[in-house]
Amino acid sequence: AQTVTQSQPEMSVQEAETVTLSCTYDTSENNYYLFWYKQPPSRQMILVIRQEAYKQQNATENRFSVNFQKAAKSFSLKISDSQLGDTAMYFCAFMGYSGNTGKLIFGQGTTLQVKP
Amino acid sequence: DVKVTQSSRYLVKRTGEKVFLECVQDMDHENMFWYRQDPGLGLRLIYFSYDVKMKEKGDIPEGYSVSREKKERFSLILESASTNQTSMYLCASSLLARPTLAQFFGPGTRLTVL
């Protein structure tokens, strides 16, 4: 069975600095998808960034980028130039490719606080 | 603007009550999901549905049932609420044809069972 692990329950960063959130996963599949979701306080969860495992190039979305290490089964999220609005809980998630039904497996979450 | 809405943001019920949590999406998505979110455990899948009247168990279906009579609506039912079902419940939806694009989430219902 696939598992996703986020080993940092809480993190903080000063505004304008860079922070990296860690995520590791375990799977026997070769093709799959990885996601980072953001859940701001009292607001809806939204997709931050998505990575397809067959693509070697790391995904980027503006200030958000990932470091995808397939052999190490690692998928970290880097937030550059942190802003107060980045304060949220961040979830790493895995979706298998075979028999794809759209099911996601989530990590435990990392609460990020951006300090002014 | 795409939307997933849930019937209540906060709900307080008593042990043994039957509880209905409703979710509605306006994106014509086939897939719909119910998760519960607990501190330190992340999101865990309770049930999902990929079509009207179709349902599949997720990782923690015990104590829950679901209903999907219309494409846009997916209900989670707690037949006899218990205190260990106190949690945040999140609904989500996605396209069957493109499930890897994203799941869209509702705002959540924080359920307290006394």
PDB file of N, CA and C in Angstrom, chain A residues 6-104:
ATOM      1  N   GLN A   6       4.919  13.209   5.953  1.00  0.00           N
ATOM      2  CA  GLN A   6       5.432  14.565   6.141  1.00  0.00           C
ATOM      3  C   GLN A   6       5.961  14.621   7.567  1.00  0.00           C
ATOM      4  N   SER A   7       7.235  14.755   7.705  1.00  0.00           N
ATOM      5  CA  SER A   7       7.866  14.601   9.016  1.00  0.00           C
ATOM      6  C   SER A   7       7.965  15.907   9.807  1.00  0.00           C
ATOM      7  N   GLN A   8       7.531  17.013   9.203  1.00  0.00           N
ATOM      8  CA  GLN A   8       7.613  18.315   9.880  1.00  0.00           C
ATOM      9  C   GLN A   8       6.200  18.780  10.219  1.00  0.00           C
ATOM     10  N   PRO A   9       5.746  18.603  11.435  1.00  0.00           N
ATOM     11  CA  PRO A   9       4.383  19.017  11.774  1.00  0.00           C
ATOM     12  C   PRO A   9       4.197  20.539  11.685  1.00  0.00           C
ATOM     13  N   GLU A  10       5.248  21.282  12.074  1.00  0.00           N
ATOM     14  CA  GLU A  10       5.136  22.741  12.069  1.00  0.00           C
ATOM     15  C   GLU A  10       6.454  23.352  11.589  1.00  0.00           C
ATOM     16  N   MET A  11       6.300  24.446  10.856  1.00  0.00           N
ATOM     17  CA  MET A  11       7.471  25.209  10.424  1.00  0.00           C
ATOM     18  C   MET A  11       7.125  26.678  10.436  1.00  0.00           C
ATOM     19  N   SER A  12       8.171  27.493  10.523  1.00  0.00           N
ATOM     20  CA  SER A  12       7.959  28.939  10.411  1.00  0.00           C
ATOM     21  C   SER A  12       9.075  29.532   9.566  1.00  0.00           C
ATOM     22  N   VAL A  13       8.755  30.674   8.971  1.00  0.00           N
ATOM     23  CA  VAL A  13       9.717  31.358   8.102  1.00  0.00           C
ATOM     24  C   VAL A  13       9.439  32.849   8.168  1.00  0.00           C
ATOM     25  N   GLN A  14      10.468  33.631   8.017  1.00  0.00           N
ATOM     26  CA  GLN A  14      10.288  35.077   7.971  1.00  0.00           C
ATOM     27  C   GLN A  14       9.808  35.470   6.578  1.00  0.00           C
ATOM     28  N   GLU A  15       8.994  36.481   6.571  1.00  0.00           N
ATOM     29  CA  GLU A  15       8.499  37.030   5.302  1.00  0.00           C
ATOM     30  C   GLU A  15       9.682  37.318   4.387  1.00  0.00           C
ATOM     31  N   ALA A  16       9.496  37.003   3.097  1.00  0.00           N
ATOM     32  CA  ALA A  16      10.483  37.230   2.038  1.00  0.00           C
ATOM     33  C   ALA A  16      11.577  36.169   1.980  1.00  0.00           C
ATOM     34  N   GLU A  17      11.636  35.298   2.960  1.00  0.00           N
ATOM     35  CA  GLU A  17      12.649  34.240   2.924  1.00  0.00           C
ATOM     36  C   GLU A  17      12.104  32.999   2.221  1.00  0.00           C
ATOM     37  N   THR A  18      12.988  32.010   2.084  1.00  0.00           N
ATOM     38  CA  THR A  18      12.643  30.761   1.395  1.00  0.00           C
ATOM     39  C   THR A  18      12.495  29.636   2.408  1.00  0.00           C
ATOM     40  N   VAL A  19      11.533  28.776   2.183  1.00  0.00           N
ATOM     41  CA  VAL A  19      11.311  27.639   3.081  1.00  0.00           C
ATOM     42  C   VAL A  19      11.056  26.391   2.237  1.00  0.00           C
ATOM     43  N   THR A  20      11.480  25.259   2.763  1.00  0.00           N
ATOM     44  CA  THR A  20      11.266  23.982   2.076  1.00  0.00           C
ATOM     45  C   THR A  20      10.528  23.019   2.979  1.00  0.00           C
ATOM     46  N   LEU A  21       9.427  22.474   2.457  1.00  0.00           N
ATOM     47  CA  LEU A  21       8.627  21.490   3.188  1.00  0.00           C
ATOM     48  C   LEU A  21       8.930  20.100   2.615  1.00  0.00           C
ATOM     49  N   SER A  22       9.115  19.148   3.492  1.00  0.00           N
ATOM     50  CA  SER A  22       9.538  17.805   3.062  1.00  0.00           C
ATOM     51  C   SER A  22       8.361  16.844   2.934  1.00  0.00           C
ATOM     52  N   CYS A  23       8.539  15.899   2.030  1.00  0.00           N
ATOM     53  CA  CYS A  23       7.541  14.851   1.847  1.00  0.00           C
ATOM     54  C   CYS A  23       8.246  13.628   1.276  1.00  0.00           C
ATOM     55  N   THR A  24       7.987  12.484   1.859  1.00  0.00           N
ATOM     56  CA  THR A  24       8.463  11.226   1.286  1.00  0.00           C
ATOM     57  C   THR A  24       7.272  10.312   1.102  1.00  0.00           C
ATOM     58  N   TYR A  25       7.410   9.371   0.195  1.00  0.00           N
ATOM     59  CA  TYR A  25       6.297   8.479  -0.089  1.00  0.00           C
ATOM     60  C   TYR A  25       6.835   7.091  -0.387  1.00  0.00           C
ATOM     61  N   ASP A  26       5.952   6.148  -0.349  1.00  0.00           N
ATOM     62  CA  ASP A  26       6.355   4.779  -0.617  1.00  0.00           C
ATOM     63  C   ASP A  26       5.359   4.176  -1.605  1.00  0.00           C
ATOM     64  N   THR A  27       5.863   3.621  -2.690  1.00  0.00           N
ATOM     65  CA  THR A  27       5.016   2.985  -3.676  1.00  0.00           C
ATOM     66  C   THR A  27       5.834   1.996  -4.483  1.00  0.00           C
ATOM     67  N   SER A  28       5.178   1.023  -5.044  1.00  0.00           N
ATOM     68  CA  SER A  28       5.829   0.089  -5.953  1.00  0.00           C
ATOM     69  C   SER A  28       5.501   0.426  -7.402  1.00  0.00           C
ATOM     70  N   GLU A  29       4.662   1.425  -7.610  1.00  0.00           N
ATOM     71  CA  GLU A  29       4.305   1.828  -8.965  1.00  0.00           C
ATOM     72  C   GLU A  29       5.423   2.656  -9.585  1.00  0.00           C
ATOM     73  N   ASN A  30       5.470   2.623 -10.908  1.00  0.00           N
ATOM     74  CA  ASN A  30       6.477   3.413 -11.613  1.00  0.00           C
ATOM     75  C   ASN A  30       5.898   4.720 -12.121  1.00  0.00           C
ATOM     76  N   ASN A  31       4.605   4.703 -12.433  1.00  0.00           N
ATOM     77  CA  ASN A  31       3.939   5.916 -12.907  1.00  0.00           C
ATOM     78  C   ASN A  31       2.933   6.373 -11.866  1.00  0.00           C
ATOM     79  N   TYR A  32       2.996   7.654 -11.528  1.00  0.00           N
ATOM     80  CA  TYR A  32       2.080   8.184 -10.527  1.00  0.00           C
ATOM     81  C   TYR A  32       2.145   9.707 -10.576  1.00  0.00           C
ATOM     82  N   TYR A  33       1.350  10.327  -9.745  1.00  0.00           N
ATOM     83  CA  TYR A  33       1.289  11.785  -9.685  1.00  0.00           C
ATOM     84  C   TYR A  33       1.442  12.219  -8.233  1.00  0.00           C
ATOM     85  N   LEU A  34       2.062  13.348  -8.054  1.00  0.00           N
ATOM     86  CA  LEU A  34       2.253  13.912  -6.720  1.00  0.00           C
ATOM     87  C   LEU A  34       1.719  15.335  -6.693  1.00  0.00           C
ATOM     88  N   PHE A  35       1.190  15.714  -5.559  1.00  0.00           N
ATOM     89  CA  PHE A  35       0.540  17.015  -5.430  1.00  0.00           C
ATOM     90  C   PHE A  35       0.941  17.669  -4.098  1.00  0.00           C
ATOM     91  N   TRP A  36       0.924  18.989  -4.102  1.00  0.00           N
ATOM     92  CA  TRP A  36       0.924  19.752  -2.871  1.00  0.00           C
ATOM     93  C   TRP A  36      -0.358  20.572  -2.837  1.00  0.00           C
ATOM     94  N   TYR A  37      -1.081  20.445  -1.717  1.00  0.00           N
ATOM     95  CA  TYR A  37      -2.286  21.226  -1.488  1.00  0.00           C
ATOM     96  C   TYR A  37      -2.044  22.165  -0.318  1.00  0.00           C
ATOM     97  N   LYS A  38      -2.725  23.297  -0.378  1.00  0.00           N
ATOM     98  CA  LYS A  38      -2.630  24.327   0.663  1.00  0.00           C
ATOM     99  C   LYS A  38      -3.998  24.529   1.294  1.00  0.00           C
ATOM    100  N   GLN A  39      -4.040  24.543   2.624  1.00  0.00           N
ATOM    101  CA  GLN A  39      -5.291  24.793   3.348  1.00  0.00           C
ATOM    102  C   GLN A  39      -5.088  26.001   4.261  1.00  0.00           C
ATOM    103  N   PRO A  40      -5.474  27.194   3.807  1.00  0.00           N
ATOM    104  CA  PRO A  40      -5.336  28.393   4.652  1.00  0.00           C
ATOM    105  C   PRO A  40      -6.280  28.301   5.846  1.00  0.00           C
ATOM    106  N   PRO A  41      -6.014  29.037   6.904  1.00  0.00           N
ATOM    107  CA  PRO A  41      -6.893  28.994   8.078  1.00  0.00           C
ATOM    108  C   PRO A  41      -8.338  29.313   7.709  1.00  0.00           C
ATOM    109  N   SER A  42      -9.226  28.415   8.051  1.00  0.00           N
ATOM    110  CA  SER A  42     -10.668  28.593   7.825  1.00  0.00           C
ATOM    111  C   SER A  42     -11.044  28.793   6.363  1.00  0.00           C
ATOM    112  N   ARG A  43     -10.216  28.313   5.478  1.00  0.00           N
ATOM    113  CA  ARG A  43     -10.528  28.457   4.059  1.00  0.00           C
ATOM    114  C   ARG A  43     -10.361  27.132   3.336  1.00  0.00           C
ATOM    115  N   GLN A  44     -10.838  27.089   2.115  1.00  0.00           N
ATOM    116  CA  GLN A  44     -10.849  25.833   1.379  1.00  0.00           C
ATOM    117  C   GLN A  44      -9.471  25.412   0.923  1.00  0.00           C
ATOM    118  N   MET A  45      -9.274  24.118   0.817  1.00  0.00           N
ATOM    119  CA  MET A  45      -8.043  23.540   0.332  1.00  0.00           C
ATOM    120  C   MET A  45      -7.929  23.788  -1.168  1.00  0.00           C
ATOM    121  N   ILE A  46      -6.755  24.187  -1.598  1.00  0.00           N
ATOM    122  CA  ILE A  46      -6.534  24.432  -3.016  1.00  0.00           C
ATOM    123  C   ILE A  46      -5.250  23.754  -3.466  1.00  0.00           C
ATOM    124  N   LEU A  47      -5.206  23.424  -4.751  1.00  0.00           N
ATOM    125  CA  LEU A  47      -4.017  22.808  -5.317  1.00  0.00           C
ATOM    126  C   LEU A  47      -2.930  23.856  -5.508  1.00  0.00           C
ATOM    127  N   VAL A  48      -1.725  23.536  -5.069  1.00  0.00           N
ATOM    128  CA  VAL A  48      -0.584  24.434  -5.243  1.00  0.00           C
ATOM    129  C   VAL A  48       0.226  24.042  -6.474  1.00  0.00           C
ATOM    130  N   ILE A  49       0.557  22.751  -6.563  1.00  0.00           N
ATOM    131  CA  ILE A  49       1.451  22.318  -7.622  1.00  0.00           C
ATOM    132  C   ILE A  49       1.308  20.818  -7.816  1.00  0.00           C
ATOM    133  N   ARG A  50       1.604  20.356  -9.019  1.00  0.00           N
ATOM    134  CA  ARG A  50       1.393  18.961  -9.397  1.00  0.00           C
ATOM    135  C   ARG A  50       2.597  18.479 -10.197  1.00  0.00           C
ATOM    136  N   GLN A  51       2.999  17.232  -9.933  1.00  0.00           N
ATOM    137  CA  GLN A  51       4.155  16.657 -10.620  1.00  0.00           C
ATOM    138  C   GLN A  51       3.790  15.281 -11.168  1.00  0.00           C
ATOM    139  N   GLU A  52       4.133  15.039 -12.419  1.00  0.00           N
ATOM    140  CA  GLU A  52       3.936  13.716 -12.997  1.00  0.00           C
ATOM    141  C   GLU A  52       5.249  12.953 -12.897  1.00  0.00           C
ATOM    142  N   ALA A  53       5.194  11.750 -12.395  1.00  0.00           N
ATOM    143  CA  ALA A  53       6.417  11.016 -12.079  1.00  0.00           C
ATOM    144  C   ALA A  53       7.271  10.701 -13.297  1.00  0.00           C
ATOM    145  N   TYR A  54       6.655  10.609 -14.464  1.00  0.00           N
ATOM    146  CA  TYR A  54       7.423  10.266 -15.661  1.00  0.00           C
ATOM    147  C   TYR A  54       8.171  11.477 -16.228  1.00  0.00           C
ATOM    148  N   LYS A  55       7.882  12.642 -15.677  1.00  0.00           N
ATOM    149  CA  LYS A  55       8.583  13.852 -16.114  1.00  0.00           C
ATOM    150  C   LYS A  55       9.764  14.110 -15.193  1.00  0.00           C
ATOM    151  N   GLN A  56      10.940  14.243 -15.757  1.00  0.00           N
ATOM    152  CA  GLN A  56      12.126  14.481 -14.940  1.00  0.00           C
ATOM    153  C   GLN A  56      12.203  15.926 -14.469  1.00  0.00           C
ATOM    154  N   GLN A  57      11.639  16.813 -15.254  1.00  0.00           N
ATOM    155  CA  GLN A  57      11.727  18.231 -14.907  1.00  0.00           C
ATOM    156  C   GLN A  57      10.842  18.539 -13.711  1.00  0.00           C
ATOM    157  N   ASN A  58      11.396  19.291 -12.762  1.00  0.00           N
ATOM    158  CA  ASN A  58      10.633  19.680 -11.582  1.00  0.00           C
ATOM    159  C   ASN A  58       9.585  20.724 -11.939  1.00  0.00           C
ATOM    160  N   ALA A  59       8.390  20.561 -11.393  1.00  0.00           N
ATOM    161  CA  ALA A  59       7.308  21.503 -11.653  1.00  0.00           C
ATOM    162  C   ALA A  59       7.544  22.813 -10.907  1.00  0.00           C
ATOM    163  N   THR A  60       7.110  23.906 -11.521  1.00  0.00           N
ATOM    164  CA  THR A  60       7.169  25.215 -10.865  1.00  0.00           C
ATOM    165  C   THR A  60       5.873  25.954 -11.140  1.00  0.00           C
ATOM    166  N   GLU A  61       5.452  26.737 -10.153  1.00  0.00           N
ATOM    167  CA  GLU A  61       4.284  27.598 -10.285  1.00  0.00           C
ATOM    168  C   GLU A  61       4.603  28.892  -9.548  1.00  0.00           C
ATOM    169  N   ASN A  62       5.092  29.865 -10.302  1.00  0.00           N
ATOM    170  CA  ASN A  62       5.448  31.156  -9.706  1.00  0.00           C
ATOM    171  C   ASN A  62       6.465  30.959  -8.579  1.00  0.00           C
ATOM    172  N   ARG A  63       6.107  31.304  -7.345  1.00  0.00           N
ATOM    173  CA  ARG A  63       7.059  31.212  -6.234  1.00  0.00           C
ATOM    174  C   ARG A  63       7.183  29.794  -5.677  1.00  0.00           C
ATOM    175  N   PHE A  64       6.380  28.884  -6.180  1.00  0.00           N
ATOM    176  CA  PHE A  64       6.371  27.519  -5.669  1.00  0.00           C
ATOM    177  C   PHE A  64       7.084  26.584  -6.646  1.00  0.00           C
ATOM    178  N   SER A  65       7.952  25.763  -6.124  1.00  0.00           N
ATOM    179  CA  SER A  65       8.626  24.768  -6.951  1.00  0.00           C
ATOM    180  C   SER A  65       8.817  23.502  -6.134  1.00  0.00           C
ATOM    181  N   VAL A  66       9.056  22.413  -6.859  1.00  0.00           N
ATOM    182  CA  VAL A  66       9.267  21.151  -6.156  1.00  0.00           C
ATOM    183  C   VAL A  66      10.650  20.615  -6.486  1.00  0.00           C
ATOM    184  N   ASN A  67      11.135  19.779  -5.572  1.00  0.00           N
ATOM    185  CA  ASN A  67      12.341  19.008  -5.828  1.00  0.00           C
ATOM    186  C   ASN A  67      11.913  17.548  -5.798  1.00  0.00           C
ATOM    187  N   PHE A  68      11.760  16.973  -6.976  1.00  0.00           N
ATOM    188  CA  PHE A  68      11.257  15.612  -7.115  1.00  0.00           C
ATOM    189  C   PHE A  68      12.433  14.670  -7.318  1.00  0.00           C
ATOM    190  N   GLN A  69      12.639  13.792  -6.369  1.00  0.00           N
ATOM    191  CA  GLN A  69      13.718  12.813  -6.431  1.00  0.00           C
ATOM    192  C   GLN A  69      13.068  11.424  -6.476  1.00  0.00           C
ATOM    193  N   LYS A  70      12.879  10.897  -7.689  1.00  0.00           N
ATOM    194  CA  LYS A  70      12.109   9.664  -7.841  1.00  0.00           C
ATOM    195  C   LYS A  70      12.777   8.474  -7.154  1.00  0.00           C
ATOM    196  N   ALA A  71      14.078   8.352  -7.313  1.00  0.00           N
ATOM    197  CA  ALA A  71      14.774   7.209  -6.718  1.00  0.00           C
ATOM    198  C   ALA A  71      14.684   7.238  -5.195  1.00  0.00           C
ATOM    199  N   ALA A  72      14.749   8.414  -4.639  1.00  0.00           N
ATOM    200  CA  ALA A  72      14.681   8.576  -3.191  1.00  0.00           C
ATOM    201  C   ALA A  72      13.246   8.643  -2.694  1.00  0.00           C
ATOM    202  N   LYS A  73      12.298   8.696  -3.618  1.00  0.00           N
ATOM    203  CA  LYS A  73      10.873   8.837  -3.273  1.00  0.00           C
ATOM    204  C   LYS A  73      10.667  10.040  -2.363  1.00  0.00           C
ATOM    205  N   SER A  74      11.164  11.149  -2.845  1.00  0.00           N
ATOM    206  CA  SER A  74      11.085  12.392  -2.104  1.00  0.00           C
ATOM    207  C   SER A  74      10.468  13.472  -2.982  1.00  0.00           C
ATOM    208  N   PHE A  75       9.647  14.318  -2.374  1.00  0.00           N
ATOM    209  CA  PHE A  75       8.910  15.332  -3.130  1.00  0.00           C
ATOM    210  C   PHE A  75       8.750  16.554  -2.236  1.00  0.00           C
ATOM    211  N   SER A  76       9.742  17.420  -2.212  1.00  0.00           N
ATOM    212  CA  SER A  76       9.703  18.580  -1.326  1.00  0.00           C
ATOM    213  C   SER A  76       9.173  19.803  -2.060  1.00  0.00           C
ATOM    214  N   LEU A  77       8.592  20.703  -1.295  1.00  0.00           N
ATOM    215  CA  LEU A  77       8.017  21.947  -1.817  1.00  0.00           C
ATOM    216  C   LEU A  77       8.850  23.121  -1.333  1.00  0.00           C
ATOM    217  N   LYS A  78       9.296  23.938  -2.275  1.00  0.00           N
ATOM    218  CA  LYS A  78      10.045  25.141  -1.933  1.00  0.00           C
ATOM    219  C   LYS A  78       9.184  26.357  -2.212  1.00  0.00           C
ATOM    220  N   ILE A  79       9.080  27.207  -1.193  1.00  0.00           N
ATOM    221  CA  ILE A  79       8.352  28.460  -1.344  1.00  0.00           C
ATOM    222  C   ILE A  79       9.368  29.582  -1.264  1.00  0.00           C
ATOM    223  N   SER A  80       9.487  30.328  -2.327  1.00  0.00           N
ATOM    224  CA  SER A  80      10.431  31.441  -2.380  1.00  0.00           C
ATOM    225  C   SER A  80       9.713  32.741  -2.063  1.00  0.00           C
ATOM    226  N   ASP A  81      10.478  33.707  -1.520  1.00  0.00           N
ATOM    227  CA  ASP A  81       9.893  35.013  -1.228  1.00  0.00           C
ATOM    228  C   ASP A  81       8.574  34.860  -0.464  1.00  0.00           C
ATOM    229  N   SER A  82       8.630  34.175   0.661  1.00  0.00           N
ATOM    230  CA  SER A  82       7.419  33.852   1.429  1.00  0.00           C
ATOM    231  C   SER A  82       6.594  35.094   1.732  1.00  0.00           C
ATOM    232  N   GLN A  83       5.301  34.942   1.636  1.00  0.00           N
ATOM    233  CA  GLN A  83       4.369  36.033   1.918  1.00  0.00           C
ATOM    234  C   GLN A  83       3.442  35.632   3.061  1.00  0.00           C
ATOM    235  N   LEU A  84       2.868  36.633   3.727  1.00  0.00           N
ATOM    236  CA  LEU A  84       1.986  36.351   4.858  1.00  0.00           C
ATOM    237  C   LEU A  84       0.824  35.445   4.433  1.00  0.00           C
ATOM    238  N   GLY A  85       0.385  35.606   3.206  1.00  0.00           N
ATOM    239  CA  GLY A  85      -0.707  34.781   2.695  1.00  0.00           C
ATOM    240  C   GLY A  85      -0.342  33.325   2.463  1.00  0.00           C
ATOM    241  N   ASP A  86       0.936  33.009   2.610  1.00  0.00           N
ATOM    242  CA  ASP A  86       1.350  31.605   2.479  1.00  0.00           C
ATOM    243  C   ASP A  86       1.122  30.839   3.780  1.00  0.00           C
ATOM    244  N   THR A  87       0.785  31.540   4.852  1.00  0.00           N
ATOM    245  CA  THR A  87       0.487  30.869   6.112  1.00  0.00           C
ATOM    246  C   THR A  87      -0.693  29.926   5.908  1.00  0.00           C
ATOM    247  N   ALA A  88      -0.448  28.652   6.175  1.00  0.00           N
ATOM    248  CA  ALA A  88      -1.458  27.625   5.888  1.00  0.00           C
ATOM    249  C   ALA A  88      -0.934  26.271   6.331  1.00  0.00           C
ATOM    250  N   MET A  89      -1.824  25.281   6.248  1.00  0.00           N
ATOM    251  CA  MET A  89      -1.376  23.898   6.370  1.00  0.00           C
ATOM    252  C   MET A  89      -1.170  23.374   4.960  1.00  0.00           C
ATOM    253  N   TYR A  90      -0.045  22.678   4.760  1.00  0.00           N
ATOM    254  CA  TYR A  90       0.290  22.141   3.448  1.00  0.00           C
ATOM    255  C   TYR A  90       0.278  20.616   3.503  1.00  0.00           C
ATOM    256  N   PHE A  91      -0.390  20.044   2.519  1.00  0.00           N
ATOM    257  CA  PHE A  91      -0.484  18.591   2.441  1.00  0.00           C
ATOM    258  C   PHE A  91       0.170  18.095   1.161  1.00  0.00           C
ATOM    259  N   CYS A  92       0.965  17.074   1.314  1.00  0.00           N
ATOM    260  CA  CYS A  92       1.524  16.347   0.188  1.00  0.00           C
ATOM    261  C   CYS A  92       0.579  15.180  -0.113  1.00  0.00           C
ATOM    262  N   ALA A  93       0.379  14.871  -1.391  1.00  0.00           N
ATOM    263  CA  ALA A  93      -0.559  13.793  -1.740  1.00  0.00           C
ATOM    264  C   ALA A  93      -0.050  12.996  -2.933  1.00  0.00           C
ATOM    265  N   PHE A  94      -0.436  11.722  -2.954  1.00  0.00           N
ATOM    266  CA  PHE A  94      -0.008  10.774  -3.990  1.00  0.00           C
ATOM    267  C   PHE A  94      -1.231  10.215  -4.704  1.00  0.00           C
ATOM    268  N   MET A  95      -1.112  10.052  -6.026  1.00  0.00           N
ATOM    269  CA  MET A  95      -2.162   9.394  -6.797  1.00  0.00           C
ATOM    270  C   MET A  95      -1.516   8.378  -7.719  1.00  0.00           C
ATOM    271  N   GLY A  96      -1.917   7.118  -7.604  1.00  0.00           N
ATOM    272  CA  GLY A  96      -1.370   6.082  -8.458  1.00  0.00           C
ATOM    273  C   GLY A  96      -1.906   6.195  -9.873  1.00  0.00           C
ATOM    274  N   TYR A  97      -1.173   5.682 -10.819  1.00  0.00           N
ATOM    275  CA  TYR A  97      -1.572   5.755 -12.227  1.00  0.00           C
ATOM    276  C   TYR A  97      -2.409   4.557 -12.633  1.00  0.00           C
ATOM    277  N   SER A  98      -2.027   3.385 -12.165  1.00  0.00           N
ATOM    278  CA  SER A  98      -2.738   2.180 -12.585  1.00  0.00           C
ATOM    279  C   SER A  98      -4.108   2.124 -11.928  1.00  0.00           C
ATOM    280  N   GLY A  99      -5.123   1.768 -12.723  1.00  0.00           N
ATOM    281  CA  GLY A  99      -6.493   1.742 -12.215  1.00  0.00           C
ATOM    282  C   GLY A  99      -6.888   3.084 -11.659  1.00  0.00           C
ATOM    283  N   ASN A 100      -6.506   4.106 -12.377  1.00  0.00           N
ATOM    284  CA  ASN A 100      -6.664   5.452 -11.833  1.00  0.00           C
ATOM    285  C   ASN A 100      -8.122   5.811 -11.596  1.00  0.00           C
ATOM    286  N   THR A 101      -8.477   5.996 -10.349  1.00  0.00           N
ATOM    287  CA  THR A 101      -9.846   6.381 -10.006  1.00  0.00           C
ATOM    288  C   THR A 101      -9.891   7.774  -9.401  1.00  0.00           C
ATOM    289  N   GLY A 102      -8.772   8.447  -9.388  1.00  0.00           N
ATOM    290  CA  GLY A 102      -8.750   9.790  -8.826  1.00  0.00           C
ATOM    291  C   GLY A 102      -8.568   9.830  -7.331  1.00  0.00           C
ATOM    292  N   LYS A 103      -8.295   8.684  -6.699  1.00  0.00           N
ATOM    293  CA  LYS A 103      -8.107   8.673  -5.245  1.00  0.00           C
ATOM    294  C   LYS A 103      -6.754   9.248  -4.881  1.00  0.00           C
ATOM    295  N   LEU A 104      -6.763  10.067  -3.829  1.00  0.00           N
ATOM    296  CA  LEU A 104      -5.536  10.656  -3.319  1.00  0.00           C
ATOM    297  C   LEU A 104      -5.193  10.054  -1.965  1.00  0.00           C
TER     298      LEU A 104
END
